[in-house]
CSV table of C-alpha atoms and ligand atoms in Angstrom, one decimal:
chain,number,residue,atom,x,y,z
A,1,MET,CA,-28.1,-5.7,9.2
A,2,VAL,CA,-28.5,-6.2,12.7
A,3,LYS,CA,-28.9,-3.1,15.1
A,4,VAL,CA,-26.4,-3.9,17.8
A,5,GLU,CA,-26.0,-0.7,19.7
A,6,ASN,CA,-28.2,-2.1,22.5
A,7,THR,CA,-26.8,-5.4,22.8
A,8,LYS,CA,-25.2,-6.0,26.0
A,9,SER,CA,-23.7,-9.4,25.2
A,10,ILE,CA,-21.3,-7.6,23.0
A,11,ALA,CA,-19.0,-5.7,25.3
A,12,MET,CA,-15.5,-7.3,25.4
A,13,SER,CA,-13.7,-4.2,25.8
A,14,ASP,CA,-14.6,-0.9,25.6
A,15,SER,CA,-12.1,1.0,23.3
A,16,ILE,CA,-12.8,1.9,19.9
A,17,ILE,CA,-10.3,0.1,17.4
A,18,ASN,CA,-9.0,1.9,14.4
A,19,LEU,CA,-8.9,-0.5,11.3
A,20,ASP,CA,-9.5,2.4,8.9
A,21,HIS,CA,-5.9,3.6,8.4
A,22,GLY,CA,-3.4,0.8,7.1
A,23,ASP,CA,-1.0,1.6,9.8
A,24,PRO,CA,1.5,-1.6,9.7
A,25,THR,CA,2.3,-2.1,13.4
A,26,ALA,CA,1.6,-5.7,13.0
A,27,TYR,CA,5.6,-6.4,12.2
A,28,GLU,CA,6.7,-4.5,15.6
A,29,GLU,CA,7.3,-8.0,17.1
A,30,TYR,CA,9.8,-9.2,14.5
A,31,TRP,CA,12.0,-6.0,14.3
A,32,ARG,CA,11.9,-6.3,18.3
A,33,LYS,CA,13.7,-9.5,18.0
A,34,ILE,CA,16.3,-8.6,15.6
A,35,GLY,CA,17.5,-5.9,18.3
A,36,ASP,CA,20.4,-3.9,18.0
A,37,ARG,CA,21.3,-5.2,14.3
A,38,CYS,CA,19.2,-2.5,12.8
A,39,THR,CA,20.3,0.2,15.1
A,40,VAL,CA,21.9,3.4,13.7
A,41,THR,CA,23.8,6.0,15.4
A,42,ILE,CA,23.8,9.5,14.1
A,43,ARG,CA,26.3,12.0,15.4
A,44,GLY,CA,25.5,15.9,15.7
A,45,CYS,CA,27.9,16.4,13.0
A,46,ASP,CA,26.5,13.8,10.6
A,47,LEU,CA,24.1,14.3,7.6
A,48,MET,CA,24.0,18.1,7.9
A,49,SER,CA,24.1,19.0,4.1
A,50,TYR,CA,21.2,19.2,2.0
A,51,PHE,CA,22.9,17.3,-0.7
A,52,SER,CA,23.6,13.3,-0.8
A,53,ASP,CA,25.3,12.6,-4.3
A,54,VAL,CA,25.5,15.8,-6.7
A,55,ASN,CA,26.5,13.5,-9.7
A,56,ASN,CA,23.0,11.7,-9.3
A,57,LEU,CA,20.1,13.3,-11.0
A,58,CYS,CA,18.3,12.7,-7.7
A,59,TRP,CA,20.8,14.4,-5.8
A,60,PHE,CA,19.1,13.9,-2.4
A,61,LEU,CA,19.2,10.2,-2.6
A,62,GLU,CA,21.8,8.7,-0.1
A,63,PRO,CA,24.0,6.2,-1.9
A,64,GLU,CA,23.5,3.5,0.6
A,65,LEU,CA,19.9,3.7,0.2
A,66,ALA,CA,20.1,3.4,-3.8
A,67,GLU,CA,22.3,0.4,-3.0
A,68,ALA,CA,19.9,-1.2,-0.8
A,69,ILE,CA,16.9,-0.7,-2.8
A,70,LYS,CA,18.5,-2.3,-5.8
A,71,GLU,CA,19.8,-5.2,-4.0
A,72,LEU,CA,16.5,-6.0,-2.2
A,73,HIS,CA,14.6,-5.7,-5.7
A,74,GLY,CA,17.1,-8.1,-7.1
A,75,ALA,CA,17.1,-10.8,-4.0
A,76,VAL,CA,13.1,-10.8,-4.1
A,77,GLY,CA,12.7,-10.4,-8.1
A,78,ASN,CA,9.5,-8.4,-7.9
A,79,ALA,CA,10.7,-5.2,-10.1
A,80,ALA,CA,13.7,-4.2,-12.4
A,81,THR,CA,16.0,-1.7,-11.2
A,82,GLU,CA,18.5,-1.7,-14.1
A,83,ASP,CA,18.5,1.5,-16.6
A,84,ARG,CA,16.0,3.4,-14.4
A,85,TYR,CA,16.3,6.5,-12.3
A,86,ILE,CA,15.7,6.0,-8.6
A,87,VAL,CA,13.9,8.7,-7.3
A,88,VAL,CA,13.3,8.7,-3.3
A,89,GLY,CA,10.3,10.4,-1.7
A,90,THR,CA,8.7,11.2,1.6
A,91,GLY,CA,6.9,8.1,1.5
A,92,SER,CA,5.1,7.1,-1.8
A,93,THR,CA,2.5,9.5,-1.4
A,94,GLN,CA,4.9,12.4,-2.1
A,95,LEU,CA,6.2,10.4,-5.2
A,96,CYS,CA,2.4,9.8,-6.5
A,97,GLN,CA,1.8,13.6,-6.5
A,98,ALA,CA,5.5,14.0,-8.2
A,99,ALA,CA,4.6,11.4,-10.8
A,100,VAL,CA,1.2,12.8,-11.6
A,101,HIS,CA,2.9,16.4,-11.5
A,102,ALA,CA,5.8,15.4,-13.7
A,103,LEU,CA,3.6,13.4,-16.5
A,104,SER,CA,0.8,16.3,-16.6
A,105,LEU,CA,3.7,19.0,-17.2
A,106,LEU,CA,5.3,16.9,-19.9
A,107,ALA,CA,1.9,16.4,-21.5
A,108,GLY,CA,2.1,20.2,-22.3
A,109,GLY,CA,-1.3,20.8,-23.2
A,110,THR,CA,-3.6,23.5,-22.0
A,111,GLU,CA,-6.4,21.4,-20.6
A,112,PRO,CA,-5.8,19.6,-17.3
A,113,VAL,CA,-4.9,16.0,-17.8
A,114,SER,CA,-7.3,13.3,-16.6
A,115,VAL,CA,-6.4,11.2,-13.8
A,116,VAL,CA,-8.3,7.8,-13.2
A,117,ALA,CA,-7.9,4.5,-11.4
A,118,ALA,CA,-10.3,1.5,-11.5
A,119,ALA,CA,-12.7,1.2,-8.5
A,120,PRO,CA,-12.4,0.3,-6.0
A,121,TYR,CA,-9.4,2.5,-6.0
A,122,TYR,CA,-7.0,3.6,-3.1
A,123,SER,CA,-9.1,6.6,-1.7
A,124,THR,CA,-6.0,8.7,-0.8
A,125,TYR,CA,-5.6,9.3,-4.8
A,126,VAL,CA,-8.8,11.5,-4.6
A,127,GLU,CA,-7.2,13.9,-2.1
A,128,GLU,CA,-3.8,13.7,-3.7
A,129,THR,CA,-5.1,14.9,-7.1
A,130,THR,CA,-7.7,17.6,-5.8
A,131,TYR,CA,-6.2,19.0,-2.6
A,132,VAL,CA,-4.0,21.5,-4.1
A,133,ARG,CA,-6.6,22.3,-6.9
A,134,SER,CA,-4.1,21.9,-9.6
A,135,GLY,CA,-4.9,23.3,-13.0
A,136,MET,CA,-2.6,20.7,-14.9
A,137,TYR,CA,-4.4,17.5,-14.1
A,138,LYS,CA,-8.0,16.6,-12.8
A,139,TRP,CA,-9.3,13.6,-11.0
A,140,GLU,CA,-11.8,11.8,-13.3
A,141,GLY,CA,-12.7,8.9,-10.8
A,142,ASP,CA,-13.3,5.3,-11.8
A,143,ALA,CA,-11.1,4.1,-14.8
A,144,TRP,CA,-13.9,1.4,-16.0
A,145,ARG,CA,-16.0,4.3,-16.9
A,146,PHE,CA,-13.5,6.5,-18.5
A,147,ASP,CA,-14.1,7.6,-22.0
A,148,LYS,CA,-12.7,11.0,-22.5
A,149,LYS,CA,-10.6,11.8,-25.5
A,150,GLY,CA,-7.2,13.6,-25.0
A,151,PRO,CA,-4.3,12.8,-22.2
A,152,PHE,CA,-4.6,10.7,-19.2
A,153,ILE,CA,-2.8,9.1,-16.4
A,154,GLU,CA,-4.1,5.8,-14.9
A,155,LEU,CA,-3.2,5.0,-11.5
A,156,VAL,CA,-2.9,1.1,-11.3
A,157,THR,CA,-2.3,-0.6,-7.8
A,158,SER,CA,-1.4,-4.1,-7.7
A,159,PRO,CA,-2.1,-6.0,-5.5
A,160,ASN,CA,-4.8,-3.4,-5.4
A,161,ASN,CA,-5.7,-1.5,-2.2
A,162,PRO,CA,-8.5,-2.1,-1.0
A,163,ASP,CA,-9.7,-5.4,-2.5
A,164,GLY,CA,-6.3,-7.0,-2.8
A,165,THR,CA,-7.1,-8.1,-6.6
A,166,ILE,CA,-4.0,-8.4,-9.3
A,167,ARG,CA,-4.4,-5.3,-11.6
A,168,GLU,CA,-3.4,-4.2,-15.0
A,169,THR,CA,-4.5,-1.1,-16.8
A,170,VAL,CA,-8.1,-1.2,-17.7
A,171,VAL,CA,-8.3,2.0,-20.0
A,172,ASN,CA,-6.1,0.0,-22.6
A,173,ARG,CA,-5.2,2.6,-25.2
A,174,PRO,CA,-1.8,0.8,-26.1
A,175,ASP,CA,-1.1,3.0,-29.3
A,176,ASP,CA,-2.3,6.2,-27.4
A,177,GLU,CA,0.8,8.5,-27.0
A,178,GLU,CA,-1.3,10.5,-24.5
A,179,ALA,CA,-2.0,7.4,-22.3
A,180,LYS,CA,0.4,7.3,-19.3
A,181,VAL,CA,0.4,4.7,-16.4
A,182,ILE,CA,1.7,5.1,-12.7
A,183,HIS,CA,2.1,1.8,-11.2
A,184,ASP,CA,1.7,1.7,-7.3
A,185,PHE,CA,3.5,-1.5,-6.4
A,186,ALA,CA,3.0,-0.7,-2.5
A,187,TYR,CA,2.0,-4.3,-2.0
A,188,TYR,CA,4.0,-6.5,-4.3
A,189,TRP,CA,5.8,-8.2,-1.8
A,190,PRO,CA,6.2,-11.8,-1.0
A,191,HIS,CA,4.5,-11.7,2.4
A,192,TYR,CA,1.3,-10.3,0.6
A,193,THR,CA,1.2,-11.9,-2.9
A,194,PRO,CA,2.9,-14.3,-4.8
A,195,ILE,CA,5.6,-12.9,-6.9
A,196,THR,CA,5.0,-14.0,-10.2
A,197,HIS,CA,7.1,-12.0,-12.4
A,198,CYS,CA,9.7,-8.9,-12.3
A,199,GLN,CA,7.8,-5.8,-13.1
A,200,ASP,CA,9.2,-3.6,-15.8
A,201,HIS,CA,7.0,-0.5,-15.9
A,202,ASP,CA,8.1,3.1,-16.9
A,203,ILE,CA,7.0,4.6,-13.5
A,204,MET,CA,6.7,2.0,-10.5
A,205,LEU,CA,6.1,3.0,-6.9
A,206,PHE,CA,7.3,1.4,-3.8
A,207,THR,CA,6.7,2.1,-0.2
A,208,PHE,CA,9.1,1.2,2.9
A,209,SER,CA,5.8,1.5,4.9
A,210,LYS,CA,4.4,-1.7,3.6
A,211,ILE,CA,7.2,-4.0,3.1
A,212,THR,CA,8.8,-3.9,6.6
A,213,GLY,CA,6.1,-1.8,8.8
A,214,HIS,CA,8.3,1.4,9.0
A,215,ALA,CA,5.6,3.7,8.0
A,216,GLY,CA,7.1,6.6,10.1
A,217,SER,CA,10.1,6.8,8.6
A,218,ARG,CA,8.2,8.2,5.5
A,219,ILE,CA,10.3,6.6,2.9
A,220,GLY,CA,8.9,5.8,-0.7
A,221,TRP,CA,11.0,5.4,-4.1
A,222,ALA,CA,10.0,5.4,-7.4
A,223,LEU,CA,11.9,3.5,-10.2
A,224,VAL,CA,11.6,5.7,-13.4
A,225,LYS,CA,12.6,4.8,-16.9
A,226,ASP,CA,12.4,8.1,-18.7
A,227,LYS,CA,14.8,10.8,-18.1
A,228,GLU,CA,12.8,13.5,-18.4
A,229,VAL,CA,10.0,12.1,-16.0
A,230,ALA,CA,12.6,11.6,-13.1
A,231,LYS,CA,13.9,15.0,-13.6
A,232,LYS,CA,10.3,16.6,-13.2
A,233,MET,CA,9.7,14.3,-10.5
A,234,VAL,CA,12.9,15.6,-8.6
A,235,GLU,CA,12.1,19.2,-9.5
A,236,TYR,CA,8.8,18.7,-7.7
A,237,ILE,CA,10.1,17.1,-4.5
A,238,ILE,CA,12.9,20.1,-4.4
A,239,VAL,CA,10.1,22.7,-4.6
A,240,ASN,CA,7.9,20.7,-1.9
A,241,SER,CA,10.4,19.7,0.6
A,242,ILE,CA,14.0,20.2,-0.7
A,243,GLY,CA,14.7,16.7,-0.4
A,244,VAL,CA,14.0,14.0,2.0
A,245,SER,CA,15.3,13.5,5.4
A,246,LYS,CA,18.8,11.7,5.5
A,247,GLU,CA,18.1,10.4,9.0
A,248,SER,CA,15.2,8.4,7.6
A,249,GLN,CA,17.0,7.4,4.5
A,250,VAL,CA,20.1,6.0,6.5
A,251,ARG,CA,17.7,4.2,8.8
A,252,SER,CA,15.6,2.8,6.1
A,253,ALA,CA,19.1,1.7,4.1
A,254,LYS,CA,20.1,-0.1,7.2
A,255,ILE,CA,16.8,-1.8,7.5
A,256,LEU,CA,16.3,-2.7,4.0
A,257,LYS,CA,20.1,-4.2,4.4
A,258,VAL,CA,19.0,-6.6,7.3
A,259,LEU,CA,15.8,-7.4,5.3
A,260,LYS,CA,18.0,-8.4,2.3
A,261,GLU,CA,20.4,-10.4,4.2
A,262,THR,CA,17.8,-12.5,6.3
A,263,CYS,CA,15.5,-13.0,3.2
A,264,THR,CA,17.5,-16.3,2.7
A,265,SER,CA,17.7,-17.4,6.4
A,266,GLU,CA,15.7,-20.5,7.6
A,267,THR,CA,14.9,-18.9,10.9
A,268,GLU,CA,14.5,-15.0,10.3
A,269,ASN,CA,13.2,-14.5,7.0
A,270,PHE,CA,10.8,-11.4,7.2
A,271,PHE,CA,8.9,-12.3,4.4
A,272,GLU,CA,8.1,-15.9,5.7
A,273,TYR,CA,7.3,-14.4,9.3
A,274,GLY,CA,5.1,-11.7,7.6
A,275,ARG,CA,3.4,-14.3,5.3
A,276,GLU,CA,2.9,-16.7,8.2
A,277,MET,CA,1.3,-13.9,10.2
A,278,MET,CA,-1.1,-12.8,7.4
A,279,LYS,CA,-2.1,-16.4,6.6
A,280,ASN,CA,-2.8,-16.9,10.4
A,281,ARG,CA,-5.0,-13.8,10.1
A,282,TRP,CA,-6.6,-14.2,7.1
A,283,GLU,CA,-7.7,-17.9,8.1
A,284,ARG,CA,-9.1,-16.7,11.4
A,285,LEU,CA,-11.1,-13.9,9.8
A,286,ARG,CA,-12.5,-16.2,7.1
A,287,GLU,CA,-13.8,-18.5,9.8
A,288,VAL,CA,-15.7,-15.6,11.3
A,289,VAL,CA,-17.1,-14.5,7.9
A,290,LYS,CA,-17.9,-18.4,7.2
A,291,GLU,CA,-21.8,-18.8,6.8
A,292,SER,CA,-22.5,-15.3,7.8
A,293,ASP,CA,-23.9,-12.2,5.7
A,294,PHE,CA,-20.3,-11.0,5.4
A,295,THR,CA,-18.4,-11.5,2.1
A,296,LEU,CA,-14.6,-11.5,1.3
A,297,PRO,CA,-12.8,-11.7,-2.1
A,298,LYS,CA,-11.5,-15.0,-3.3
A,299,TYR,CA,-7.8,-14.8,-4.5
A,300,PRO,CA,-6.4,-17.2,-7.1
A,301,GLU,CA,-3.3,-19.0,-6.1
A,302,GLY,CA,0.0,-18.3,-8.0
A,303,TYR,CA,3.5,-19.7,-8.1
A,304,CYS,CA,5.7,-17.3,-6.1
A,305,ASN,CA,9.2,-17.2,-7.6
A,306,PHE,CA,10.6,-16.0,-4.4
A,307,PHE,CA,9.4,-18.7,-2.3
A,308,GLY,CA,9.6,-21.2,-5.4
A,309,LYS,CA,6.0,-22.7,-4.9
A,310,THR,CA,2.6,-22.0,-5.3
A,311,LEU,CA,0.9,-19.5,-2.9
A,312,GLU,CA,-2.0,-17.7,-1.9
A,313,SER,CA,-2.6,-14.1,-1.6
A,314,TYR,CA,-3.0,-12.5,1.8
A,315,PRO,CA,-3.6,-9.0,1.2
A,316,ALA,CA,-2.9,-6.0,3.8
A,317,PHE,CA,-6.5,-5.0,3.7
A,318,ALA,CA,-9.6,-7.1,3.9
A,319,TRP,CA,-12.4,-5.8,1.7
A,320,LEU,CA,-15.3,-6.9,3.6
A,321,GLY,CA,-18.8,-6.9,2.0
A,322,THR,CA,-22.3,-8.0,3.0
A,323,LYS,CA,-25.0,-9.3,1.4
A,324,GLU,CA,-27.4,-7.2,3.4
A,325,GLU,CA,-28.8,-3.5,2.2
A,326,THR,CA,-26.8,-1.7,4.7
A,327,ASP,CA,-24.2,0.9,5.6
A,328,LEU,CA,-21.4,-1.6,6.7
A,329,VAL,CA,-19.2,1.4,8.0
A,330,ASN,CA,-21.7,2.5,10.4
A,331,ASP,CA,-22.6,-1.0,11.6
A,332,LEU,CA,-19.0,-1.3,12.3
A,333,ARG,CA,-18.7,2.0,14.1
A,334,ARG,CA,-21.6,0.8,16.4
A,335,GLN,CA,-19.3,-1.8,17.5
A,336,LYS,CA,-16.5,0.6,17.9
A,337,VAL,CA,-14.8,-0.3,15.0
A,338,MET,CA,-13.6,1.9,12.5
A,339,SER,CA,-13.0,1.2,9.0
A,340,ARG,CA,-12.9,2.9,5.7
A,341,ALA,CA,-16.2,3.4,3.7
A,342,GLY,CA,-16.4,1.7,0.5
A,343,GLU,CA,-18.0,4.9,-1.0
A,344,ARG,CA,-14.5,6.7,-0.5
A,345,CYS,CA,-12.8,3.9,-2.5
A,346,GLY,CA,-15.6,4.5,-5.4
A,347,SER,CA,-17.5,1.4,-4.3
A,348,ASP,CA,-20.6,1.2,-2.4
A,349,LYS,CA,-22.2,1.4,1.5
A,350,LYS,CA,-22.0,-2.3,1.6
A,351,HIS,CA,-18.3,-2.9,1.5
A,352,VAL,CA,-15.6,-1.4,3.7
A,353,ARG,CA,-11.9,-1.7,4.0
A,354,VAL,CA,-10.3,-3.0,7.0
A,355,SER,CA,-6.8,-3.1,8.0
A,356,MET,CA,-5.2,-6.6,8.4
A,357,LEU,CA,-1.8,-4.7,9.8
A,358,SER,CA,-2.8,-4.0,13.2
A,359,ARG,CA,-1.1,-5.1,16.4
A,360,GLU,CA,-2.3,-8.6,17.5
A,361,ASP,CA,-4.7,-7.4,20.3
A,362,VAL,CA,-6.6,-5.3,18.2
A,363,PHE,CA,-6.9,-7.7,15.5
A,364,ASN,CA,-8.3,-10.3,18.1
A,365,VAL,CA,-10.9,-7.7,19.3
A,366,PHE,CA,-12.0,-7.0,16.0
A,367,LEU,CA,-12.6,-10.8,15.2
A,368,GLU,CA,-14.3,-10.9,18.3
A,369,ARG,CA,-16.9,-7.9,17.4
A,370,LEU,CA,-17.5,-9.1,14.0
A,371,ALA,CA,-18.3,-12.8,15.6
A,372,ASN,CA,-20.6,-11.0,17.6
A,373,MET,CA,-22.3,-9.3,14.9
A,374,LYS,CA,-22.7,-12.4,13.1
A,375,LEU,CA,-24.0,-14.0,16.3
A,376,ILE,CA,-26.6,-11.3,16.9
A,377,LYS,CA,-27.7,-11.9,13.3
A,378,SER,CA,-28.3,-15.4,13.7
A,379,ILE,CA,-30.2,-14.9,16.9
A,380,ASP,CA,-32.4,-12.4,15.0
A,381,LEU,CA,-33.4,-14.8,12.6
B,1,PMP,N1,0.0,3.4,-2.1
B,1,PMP,C1,-0.8,2.8,-1.7
B,1,PMP,C2,-1.7,1.5,-2.2
B,1,PMP,C3,-0.8,2.5,0.1
B,1,PMP,O1,-1.8,1.6,0.6
B,1,PMP,C4,0.0,3.4,0.4
B,1,PMP,C5,-0.2,3.5,2.3
B,1,PMP,N2,-1.6,3.4,2.6
B,1,PMP,C6,0.8,4.2,0.0
B,1,PMP,C7,0.9,4.4,-1.6
B,1,PMP,C8,1.4,5.7,0.6
B,1,PMP,O2,2.5,4.8,1.3
B,1,PMP,P1,3.6,6.1,2.2
B,1,PMP,O3,3.5,5.7,3.5
B,1,PMP,O4,4.8,5.6,1.3
B,1,PMP,O5,3.2,7.0,1.8
């Protein structure tokens, strides 16, 4: 790979751009146009109690958020909500930990339950399962290599973060009572991927962050079939944070409601807007990567039940690789582009994860810098 640090021709802008985190600021423009329709007024006397609905197993879930979640899934057709418990969390980050905790506790053994995910995996799973040094579960890494006996939890992310592929379980022990799965559907929404069927798994995680881009609200939800699992998840959240901010829930409910209302509109459909934006970004990225040493995954088309046509996938992250033996994260860093190292995702130095959800100007600078790396390489030849 080219060594670009001393090359004068590349300086377009001096700022470091951070595409390591998937901060979804790309959608701000859409919500600016929606204007006051999403504005929520909260008075000093509102939302003071810890409790939202004492009759609900998840008593800190605001009923209007529960309603908005069910309506949105119904309209999009991406997940079944009937006969399951909704557990709200401070982001799906908290819910993933709650689910791992609940399943491990209910496994009831004395040995830690193994937790695995197929590489390349969402690197935060590693921190989520190791940080508190729990004795109840143990991160065992790549699910493709997992062959231990005993209880285990497989984290399945589909479409996958970081590489955008559609995933199913890879450990596959269908008759094993000790095999548990948590499905993370953060990106199973029509702007990223065709909605090919309505998901119907035991534990499904969703995040407000990656649907609309409101990551700062820190709202996620789990759709859980089993009552005991839901109960234990709720207990975890009570111990961890005694519920979830009501202000955030009320604001999320309002935005999800507007999202649902506009999703049949010809002019204001958020998913249409998001899909067009992602398509445009992916096409421009592929153009830069074309005829270079960089690589990007190819995705199969699928029939999207939401849009009623066959569509491509436009993942929230680009899983950028290189054909050369090089440390790509460092090559990009020299260009003042921060990305997530493939090694952190259980992969190699030749891959990085790059966020596709930055603001437009940042994305443009990224493309320019990438194009320059390619240009310098061809001059080298
Ligand atoms: N799961 C996946 C696959 C993600 O990419 C993210 C966000 N990066 C999360 C969960 C966490 O989302 P939240 O903001 O709701 O905590």
